Tab-separated table of C-alpha atoms and ligand atoms in Angstrom:
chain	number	residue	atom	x	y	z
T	1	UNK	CA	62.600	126.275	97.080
T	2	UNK	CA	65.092	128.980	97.841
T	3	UNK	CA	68.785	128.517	97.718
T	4	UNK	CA	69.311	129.327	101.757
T	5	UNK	CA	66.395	125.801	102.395
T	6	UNK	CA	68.113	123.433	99.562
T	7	UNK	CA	69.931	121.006	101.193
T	8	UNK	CA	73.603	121.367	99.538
T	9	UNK	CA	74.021	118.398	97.445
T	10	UNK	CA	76.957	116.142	97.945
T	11	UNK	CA	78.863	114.122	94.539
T	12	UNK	CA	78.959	110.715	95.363
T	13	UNK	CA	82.305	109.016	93.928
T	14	UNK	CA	82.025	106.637	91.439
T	15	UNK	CA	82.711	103.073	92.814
T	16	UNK	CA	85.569	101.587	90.958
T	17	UNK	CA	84.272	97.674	90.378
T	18	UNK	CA	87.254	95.621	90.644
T	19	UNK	CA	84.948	92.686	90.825
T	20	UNK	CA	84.033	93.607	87.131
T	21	UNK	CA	87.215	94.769	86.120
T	22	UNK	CA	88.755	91.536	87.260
T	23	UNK	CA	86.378	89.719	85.509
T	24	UNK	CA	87.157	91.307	82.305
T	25	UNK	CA	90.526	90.535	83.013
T	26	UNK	CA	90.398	86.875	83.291
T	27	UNK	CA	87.734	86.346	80.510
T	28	UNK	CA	90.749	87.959	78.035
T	29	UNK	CA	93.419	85.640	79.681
T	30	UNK	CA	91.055	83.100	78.668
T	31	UNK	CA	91.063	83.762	75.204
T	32	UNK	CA	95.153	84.054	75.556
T	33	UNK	CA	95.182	80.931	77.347
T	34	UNK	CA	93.203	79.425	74.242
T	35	UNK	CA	95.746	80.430	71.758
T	36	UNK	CA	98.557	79.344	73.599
T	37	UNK	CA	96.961	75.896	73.591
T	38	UNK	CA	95.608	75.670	70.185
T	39	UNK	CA	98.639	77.749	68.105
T	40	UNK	CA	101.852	76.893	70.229
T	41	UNK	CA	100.144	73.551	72.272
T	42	UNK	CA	101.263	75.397	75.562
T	43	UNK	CA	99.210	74.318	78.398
T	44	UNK	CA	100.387	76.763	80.876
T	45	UNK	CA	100.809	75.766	84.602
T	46	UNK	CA	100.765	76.990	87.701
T	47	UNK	CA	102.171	75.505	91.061
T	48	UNK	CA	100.709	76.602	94.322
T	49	UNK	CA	102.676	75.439	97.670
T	50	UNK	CA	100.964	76.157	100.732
T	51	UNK	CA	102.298	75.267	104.247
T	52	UNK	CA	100.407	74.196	106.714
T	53	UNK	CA	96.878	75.033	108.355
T	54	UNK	CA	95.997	78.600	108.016
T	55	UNK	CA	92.532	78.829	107.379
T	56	UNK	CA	93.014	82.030	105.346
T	57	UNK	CA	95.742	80.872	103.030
T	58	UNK	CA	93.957	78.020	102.834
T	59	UNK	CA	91.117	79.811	101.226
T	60	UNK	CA	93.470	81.903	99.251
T	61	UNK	CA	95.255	78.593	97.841
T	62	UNK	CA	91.850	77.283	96.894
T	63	UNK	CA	90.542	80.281	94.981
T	64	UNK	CA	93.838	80.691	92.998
T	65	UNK	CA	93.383	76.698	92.046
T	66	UNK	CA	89.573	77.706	90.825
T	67	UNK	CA	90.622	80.679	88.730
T	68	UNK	CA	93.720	78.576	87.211
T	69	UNK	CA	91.059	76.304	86.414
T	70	UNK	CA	88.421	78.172	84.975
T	71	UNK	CA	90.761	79.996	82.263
T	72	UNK	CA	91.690	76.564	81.223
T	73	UNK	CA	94.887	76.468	82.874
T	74	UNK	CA	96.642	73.597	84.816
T	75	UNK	CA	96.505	74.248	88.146
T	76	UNK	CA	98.889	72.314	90.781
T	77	UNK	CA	98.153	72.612	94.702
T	78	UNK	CA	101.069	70.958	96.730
T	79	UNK	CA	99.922	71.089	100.245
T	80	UNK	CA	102.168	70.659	102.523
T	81	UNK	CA	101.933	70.075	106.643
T	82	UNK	CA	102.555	72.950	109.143
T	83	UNK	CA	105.883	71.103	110.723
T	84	UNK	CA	107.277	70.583	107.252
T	85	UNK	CA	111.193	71.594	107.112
T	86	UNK	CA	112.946	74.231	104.940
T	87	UNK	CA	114.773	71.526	103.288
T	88	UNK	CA	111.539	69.850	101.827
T	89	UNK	CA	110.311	72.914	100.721
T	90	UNK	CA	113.583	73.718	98.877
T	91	UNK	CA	113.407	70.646	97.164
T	92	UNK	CA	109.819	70.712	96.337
T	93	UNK	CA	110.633	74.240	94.325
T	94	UNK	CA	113.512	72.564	92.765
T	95	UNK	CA	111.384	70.049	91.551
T	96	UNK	CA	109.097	72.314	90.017
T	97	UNK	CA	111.644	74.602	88.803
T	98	UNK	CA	112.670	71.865	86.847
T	99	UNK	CA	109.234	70.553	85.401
T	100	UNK	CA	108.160	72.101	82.089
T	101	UNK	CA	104.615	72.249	82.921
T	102	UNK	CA	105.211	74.447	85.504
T	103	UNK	CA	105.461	77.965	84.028
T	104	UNK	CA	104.695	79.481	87.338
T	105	UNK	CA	105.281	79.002	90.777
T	106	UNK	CA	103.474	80.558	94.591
T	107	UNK	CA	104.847	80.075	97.589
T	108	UNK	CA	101.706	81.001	100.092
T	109	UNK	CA	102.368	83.679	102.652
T	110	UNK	CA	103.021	83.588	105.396
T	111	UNK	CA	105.251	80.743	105.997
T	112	UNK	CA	104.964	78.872	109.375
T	113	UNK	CA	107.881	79.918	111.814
T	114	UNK	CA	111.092	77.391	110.848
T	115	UNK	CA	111.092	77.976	107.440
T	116	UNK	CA	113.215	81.595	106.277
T	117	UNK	CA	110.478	83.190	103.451
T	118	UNK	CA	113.401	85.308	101.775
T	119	UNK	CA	115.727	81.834	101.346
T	120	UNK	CA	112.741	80.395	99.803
T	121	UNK	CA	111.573	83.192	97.748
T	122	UNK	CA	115.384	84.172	96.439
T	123	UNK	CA	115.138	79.757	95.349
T	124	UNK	CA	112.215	80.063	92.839
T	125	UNK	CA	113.479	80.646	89.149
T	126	UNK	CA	113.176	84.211	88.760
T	127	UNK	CA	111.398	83.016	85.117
T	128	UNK	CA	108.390	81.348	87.047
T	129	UNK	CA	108.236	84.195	89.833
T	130	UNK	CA	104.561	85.001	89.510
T	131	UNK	CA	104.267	86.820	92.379
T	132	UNK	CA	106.987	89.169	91.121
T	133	UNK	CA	109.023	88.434	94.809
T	134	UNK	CA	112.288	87.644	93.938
T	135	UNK	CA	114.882	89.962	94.008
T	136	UNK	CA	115.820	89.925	90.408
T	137	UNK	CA	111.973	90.753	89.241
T	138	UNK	CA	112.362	93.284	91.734
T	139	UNK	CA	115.142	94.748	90.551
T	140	UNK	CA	113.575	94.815	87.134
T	141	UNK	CA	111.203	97.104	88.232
T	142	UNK	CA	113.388	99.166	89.404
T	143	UNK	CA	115.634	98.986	86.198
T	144	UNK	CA	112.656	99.515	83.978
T	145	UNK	CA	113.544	95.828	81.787
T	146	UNK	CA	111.078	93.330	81.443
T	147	UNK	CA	110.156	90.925	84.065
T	148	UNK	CA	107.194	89.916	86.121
T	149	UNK	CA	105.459	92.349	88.282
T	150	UNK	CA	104.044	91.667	91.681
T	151	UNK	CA	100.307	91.005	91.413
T	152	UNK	CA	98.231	93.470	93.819
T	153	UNK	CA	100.451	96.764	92.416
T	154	UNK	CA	99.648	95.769	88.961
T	155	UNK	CA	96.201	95.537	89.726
T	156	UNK	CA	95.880	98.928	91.495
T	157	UNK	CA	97.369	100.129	88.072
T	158	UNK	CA	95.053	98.516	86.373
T	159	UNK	CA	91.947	99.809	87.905
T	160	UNK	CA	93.068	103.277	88.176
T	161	UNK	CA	93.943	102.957	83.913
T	162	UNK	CA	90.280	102.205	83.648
T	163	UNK	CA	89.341	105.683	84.764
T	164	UNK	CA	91.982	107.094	83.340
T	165	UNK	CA	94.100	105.899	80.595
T	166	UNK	CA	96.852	108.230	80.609
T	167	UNK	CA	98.300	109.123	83.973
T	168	UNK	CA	101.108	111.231	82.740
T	169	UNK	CA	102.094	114.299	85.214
T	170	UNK	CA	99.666	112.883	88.361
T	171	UNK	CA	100.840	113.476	91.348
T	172	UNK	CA	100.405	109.808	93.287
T	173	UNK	CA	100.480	109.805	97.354
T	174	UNK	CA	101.443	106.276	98.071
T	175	UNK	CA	101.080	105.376	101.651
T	176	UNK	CA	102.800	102.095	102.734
T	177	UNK	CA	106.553	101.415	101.901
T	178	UNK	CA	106.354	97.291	101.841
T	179	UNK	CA	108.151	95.006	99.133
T	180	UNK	CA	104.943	93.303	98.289
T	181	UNK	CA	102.650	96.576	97.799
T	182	UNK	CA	104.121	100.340	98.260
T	183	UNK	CA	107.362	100.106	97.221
T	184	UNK	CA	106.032	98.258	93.336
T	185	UNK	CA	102.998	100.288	93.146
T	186	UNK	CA	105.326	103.710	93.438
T	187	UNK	CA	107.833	102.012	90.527
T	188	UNK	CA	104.583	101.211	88.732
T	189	UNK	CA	103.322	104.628	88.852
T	190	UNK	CA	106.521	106.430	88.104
T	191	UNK	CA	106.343	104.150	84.415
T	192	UNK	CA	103.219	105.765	84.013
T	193	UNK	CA	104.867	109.028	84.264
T	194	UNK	CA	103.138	109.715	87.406
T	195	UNK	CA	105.356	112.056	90.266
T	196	UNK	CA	105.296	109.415	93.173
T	197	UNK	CA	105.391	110.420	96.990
T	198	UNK	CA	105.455	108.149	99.403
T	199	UNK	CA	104.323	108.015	103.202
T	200	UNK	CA	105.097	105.275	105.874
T	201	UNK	CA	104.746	105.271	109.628
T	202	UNK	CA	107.341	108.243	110.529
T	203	UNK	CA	105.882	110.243	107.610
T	204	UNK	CA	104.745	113.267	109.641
T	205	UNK	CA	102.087	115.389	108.484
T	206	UNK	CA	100.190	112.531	106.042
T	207	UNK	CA	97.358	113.730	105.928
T	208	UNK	CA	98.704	117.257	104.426
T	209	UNK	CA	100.070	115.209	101.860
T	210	UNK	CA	97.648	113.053	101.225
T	211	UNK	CA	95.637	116.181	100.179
T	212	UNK	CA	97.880	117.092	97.338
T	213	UNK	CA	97.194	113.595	95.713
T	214	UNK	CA	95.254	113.103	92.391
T	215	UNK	CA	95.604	109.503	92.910
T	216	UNK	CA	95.801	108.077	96.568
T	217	UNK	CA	96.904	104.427	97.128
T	218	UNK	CA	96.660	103.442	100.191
T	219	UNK	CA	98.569	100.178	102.095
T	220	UNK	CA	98.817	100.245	105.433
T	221	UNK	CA	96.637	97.405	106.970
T	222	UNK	CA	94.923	100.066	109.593
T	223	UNK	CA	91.661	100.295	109.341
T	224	UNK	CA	90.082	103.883	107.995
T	225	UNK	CA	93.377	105.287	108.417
T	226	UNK	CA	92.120	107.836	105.746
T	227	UNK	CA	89.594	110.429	106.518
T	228	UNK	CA	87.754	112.321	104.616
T	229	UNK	CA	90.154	115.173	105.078
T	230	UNK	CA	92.940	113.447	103.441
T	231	UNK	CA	91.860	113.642	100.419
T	232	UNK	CA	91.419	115.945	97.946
T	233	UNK	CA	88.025	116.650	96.055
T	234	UNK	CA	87.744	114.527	92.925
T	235	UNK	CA	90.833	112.254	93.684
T	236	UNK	CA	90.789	108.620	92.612
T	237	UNK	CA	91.621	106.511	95.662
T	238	UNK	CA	92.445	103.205	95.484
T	239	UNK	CA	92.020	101.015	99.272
T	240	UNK	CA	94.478	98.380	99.334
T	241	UNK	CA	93.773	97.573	103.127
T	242	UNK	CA	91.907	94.343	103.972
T	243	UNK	CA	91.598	94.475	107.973
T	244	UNK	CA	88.847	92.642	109.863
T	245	UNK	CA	86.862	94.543	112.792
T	246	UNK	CA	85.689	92.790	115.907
T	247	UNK	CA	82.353	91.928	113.915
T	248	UNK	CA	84.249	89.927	111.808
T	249	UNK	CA	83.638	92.819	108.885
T	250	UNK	CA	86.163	93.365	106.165
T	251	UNK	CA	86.938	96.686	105.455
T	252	UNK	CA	89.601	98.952	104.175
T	253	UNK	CA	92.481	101.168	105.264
T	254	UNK	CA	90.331	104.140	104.404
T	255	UNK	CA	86.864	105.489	105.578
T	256	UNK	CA	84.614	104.518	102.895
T	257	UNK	CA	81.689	106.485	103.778
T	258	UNK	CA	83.220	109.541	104.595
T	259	UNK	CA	85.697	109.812	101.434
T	260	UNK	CA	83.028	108.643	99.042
T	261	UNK	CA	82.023	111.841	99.567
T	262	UNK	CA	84.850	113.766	98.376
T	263	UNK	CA	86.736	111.562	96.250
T	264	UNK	CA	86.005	111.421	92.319
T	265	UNK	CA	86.658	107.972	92.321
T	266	UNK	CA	86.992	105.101	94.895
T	267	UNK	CA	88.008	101.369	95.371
T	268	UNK	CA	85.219	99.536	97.877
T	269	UNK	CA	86.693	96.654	100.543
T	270	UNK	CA	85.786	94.013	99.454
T	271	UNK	CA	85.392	93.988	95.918
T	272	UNK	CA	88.373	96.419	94.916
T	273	UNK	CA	91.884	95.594	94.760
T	274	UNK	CA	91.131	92.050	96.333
T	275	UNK	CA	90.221	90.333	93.112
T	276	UNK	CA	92.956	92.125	90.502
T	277	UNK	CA	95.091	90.291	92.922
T	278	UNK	CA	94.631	86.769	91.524
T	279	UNK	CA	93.128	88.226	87.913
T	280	UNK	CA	96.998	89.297	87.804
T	281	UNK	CA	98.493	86.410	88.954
T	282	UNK	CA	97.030	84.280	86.093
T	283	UNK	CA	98.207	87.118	83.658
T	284	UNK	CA	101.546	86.633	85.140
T	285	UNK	CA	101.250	82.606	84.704
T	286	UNK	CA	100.153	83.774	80.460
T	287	UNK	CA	103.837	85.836	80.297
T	288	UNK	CA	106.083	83.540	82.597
T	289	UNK	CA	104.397	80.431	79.932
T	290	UNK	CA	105.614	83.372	76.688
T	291	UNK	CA	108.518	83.875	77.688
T	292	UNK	CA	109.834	80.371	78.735
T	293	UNK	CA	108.775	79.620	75.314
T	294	UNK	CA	110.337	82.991	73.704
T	295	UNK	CA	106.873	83.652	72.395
T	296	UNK	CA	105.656	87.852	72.336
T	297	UNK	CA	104.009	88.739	76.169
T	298	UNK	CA	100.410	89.646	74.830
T	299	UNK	CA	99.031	92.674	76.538
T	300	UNK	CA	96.417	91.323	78.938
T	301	UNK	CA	93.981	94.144	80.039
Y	1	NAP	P1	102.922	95.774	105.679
Y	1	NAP	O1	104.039	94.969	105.120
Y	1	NAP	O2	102.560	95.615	107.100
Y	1	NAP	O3	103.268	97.315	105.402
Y	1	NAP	C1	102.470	98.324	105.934
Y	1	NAP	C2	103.050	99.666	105.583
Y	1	NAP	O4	102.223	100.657	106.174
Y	1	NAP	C3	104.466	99.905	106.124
Y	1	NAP	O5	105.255	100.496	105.131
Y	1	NAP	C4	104.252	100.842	107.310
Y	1	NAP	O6	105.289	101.771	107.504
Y	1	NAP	C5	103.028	101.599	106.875
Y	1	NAP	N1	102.279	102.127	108.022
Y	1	NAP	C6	101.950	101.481	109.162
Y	1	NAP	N2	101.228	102.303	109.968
Y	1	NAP	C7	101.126	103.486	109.334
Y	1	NAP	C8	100.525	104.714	109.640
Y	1	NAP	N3	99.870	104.908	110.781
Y	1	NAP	N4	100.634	105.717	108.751
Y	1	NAP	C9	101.301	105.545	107.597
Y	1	NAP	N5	101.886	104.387	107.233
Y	1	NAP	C10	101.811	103.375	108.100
Y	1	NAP	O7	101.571	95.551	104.862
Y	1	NAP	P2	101.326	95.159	103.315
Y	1	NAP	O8	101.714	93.751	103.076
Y	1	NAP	O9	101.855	96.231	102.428
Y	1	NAP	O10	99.737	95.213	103.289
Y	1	NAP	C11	99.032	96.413	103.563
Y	1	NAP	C12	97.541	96.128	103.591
Y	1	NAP	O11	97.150	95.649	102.303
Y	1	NAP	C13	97.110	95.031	104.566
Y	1	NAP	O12	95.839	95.342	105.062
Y	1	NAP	C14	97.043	93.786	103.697
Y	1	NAP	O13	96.136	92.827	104.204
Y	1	NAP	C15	96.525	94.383	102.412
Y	1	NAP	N6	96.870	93.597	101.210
Y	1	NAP	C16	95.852	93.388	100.338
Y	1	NAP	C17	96.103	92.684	99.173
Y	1	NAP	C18	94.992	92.472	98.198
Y	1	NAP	O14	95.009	91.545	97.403
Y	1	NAP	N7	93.983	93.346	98.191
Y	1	NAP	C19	97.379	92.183	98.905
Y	1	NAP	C20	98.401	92.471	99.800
Y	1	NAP	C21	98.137	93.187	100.962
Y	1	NAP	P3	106.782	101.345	107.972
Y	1	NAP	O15	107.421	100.780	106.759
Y	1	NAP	O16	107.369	102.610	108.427
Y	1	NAP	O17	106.592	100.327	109.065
């Protein structure tokens, strides 16, 4: 066969398993959760509070229970009806602000319409904040001190560590500016030495920046926002997007197919990002239990 008839061969990126990752992840919290128990007879615990019937956050509620569970934590669901008031709420996370088998706490988003999320976010001790919401674990981040992290950034981090350990002098294109995802990942990735840009709706020109990124994390919520052309060859990409089309499919905020093609490395929706999400949370439940018992936060990874 001549070079001019070979059909030009295309790299394939290598699928980043966060299903395997996450795994990993929980089987060493495990063995953390095991020494707390048996050296320091900590049992740690973590409260769930979920509001009312949304069939998602339902599902959400009842796969963070599971995982509690299965690394041998305690697990409390506190399920709540969909006209319950603010003030119920507020004392429920009182209560369990209180109780000393309670080392973390999750208020389920979203929150039906009477009740204010930031009034009840800014009420959970700041110590059993395993989401990482509250403003003073926010502000940690930002100050560089110890605290607790929210959960989906730190697993991006995570998975993008297990291709490549030190990121030191990357240049990451974050694109999505919320509290819960783009504004922690960029803090994350600026500890990591990284030089952070970030995008957001009246970012013109994204995809022109996009291009310049070795590491692309993407959270937008718009399905395949990210072409192929947005990315630069070799790049690891990491899809934080979980939309559903009109066949009920989930898929991410960037165009699988297509970027797989150029990218060196890529999250897949589902089976990415989605489980470091809760993998994290029970890491976060391990540190919130150390620290309320001024014990050393193992590294979990
Ligand atoms: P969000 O609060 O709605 O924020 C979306 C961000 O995207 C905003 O900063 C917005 O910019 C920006 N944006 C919107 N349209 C854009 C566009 N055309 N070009 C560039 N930026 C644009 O969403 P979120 O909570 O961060 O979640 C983002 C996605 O991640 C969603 O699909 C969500 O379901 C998913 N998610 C997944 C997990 C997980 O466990 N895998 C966890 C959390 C979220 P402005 O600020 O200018 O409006």
């Amino acid at each position: 066969m001549t070079m001019a008839n070979k059909k030009q061969e295309v790299p394939a990126a290598q699928i980043i398993d966060g299903k395997a990752v996450a795994k990993k992840l929980r089987e060493s919290i495990k063995r953390h959760v095991e020494v707390l128990i048996e050296d320091h007879k900590i049992l740690p615990g973590l409260a769930v509070v979920l509001v009312g019937d949304d069939p998602a956050s339902a599902i959400y509620v009842n796969n963070k229970e599971k995982a509690a569970k299965e690394v041998g934590m305690r697990g409390f669901v506190h399920r709540l009806p969909q006209n319950t008031s603010q003030d119920e709420i507020l004392k429920l996370i009182a209560q369990l602000n209180a109780d000393k088998k309670v080392h973390g706490i999750l208020v389920q988003m979203p929150l039906p319409k009477q009740i204010d999320s930031a009034t009840i976010l800014k009420t959970i001790d700041p110590a059993k904040d395993v989401d990482g919401l509250h403003i003073e674990n926010m502000g940690r981040l930002m100050a560089d001190l110890p605290g607790l992290v929210p959960c989906t950034p730190m697993g991006c981090i995570v998975l993008m560590k297990t291709i490549q350990q030190n990121l030191t002098g990357l240049h990451a294109v974050v694109i999505g500016r919320s509290h819960l995802v783009g504004k922690p990942v960029g803090q994350l990735l600026l500890r990591e030495n990284c030089t952070v840009t970030t995008c957001h709706s009246r970012t013109p020109n994204i995809a022109h920046i996009a291009r310049e990124a070795d590491i692309l994390v993407v959270a937008v919520g718009k399905p395949k926002l990210v072409k192929a052309d947005w990315v630069k060859p070799g790049a690891i990409v990491i899809d934080v997007g979980i939309n559903r089309t009109d066949e009920g499919k989930i898929v991410g905020d960037v165009d699988f197919d297509a970027v797989s093609k150029v990218a060196g490395y890529i999250t897949p929706v589902p089976g990415g990002v989605g489980p470091m999400t809760i993998a994290c949370l029970l890491g976060n439940t391990v540190a919130a239990a150390c620290r309320q018992n001024e014990l050393t936060v193992p590294h979990i990874g």
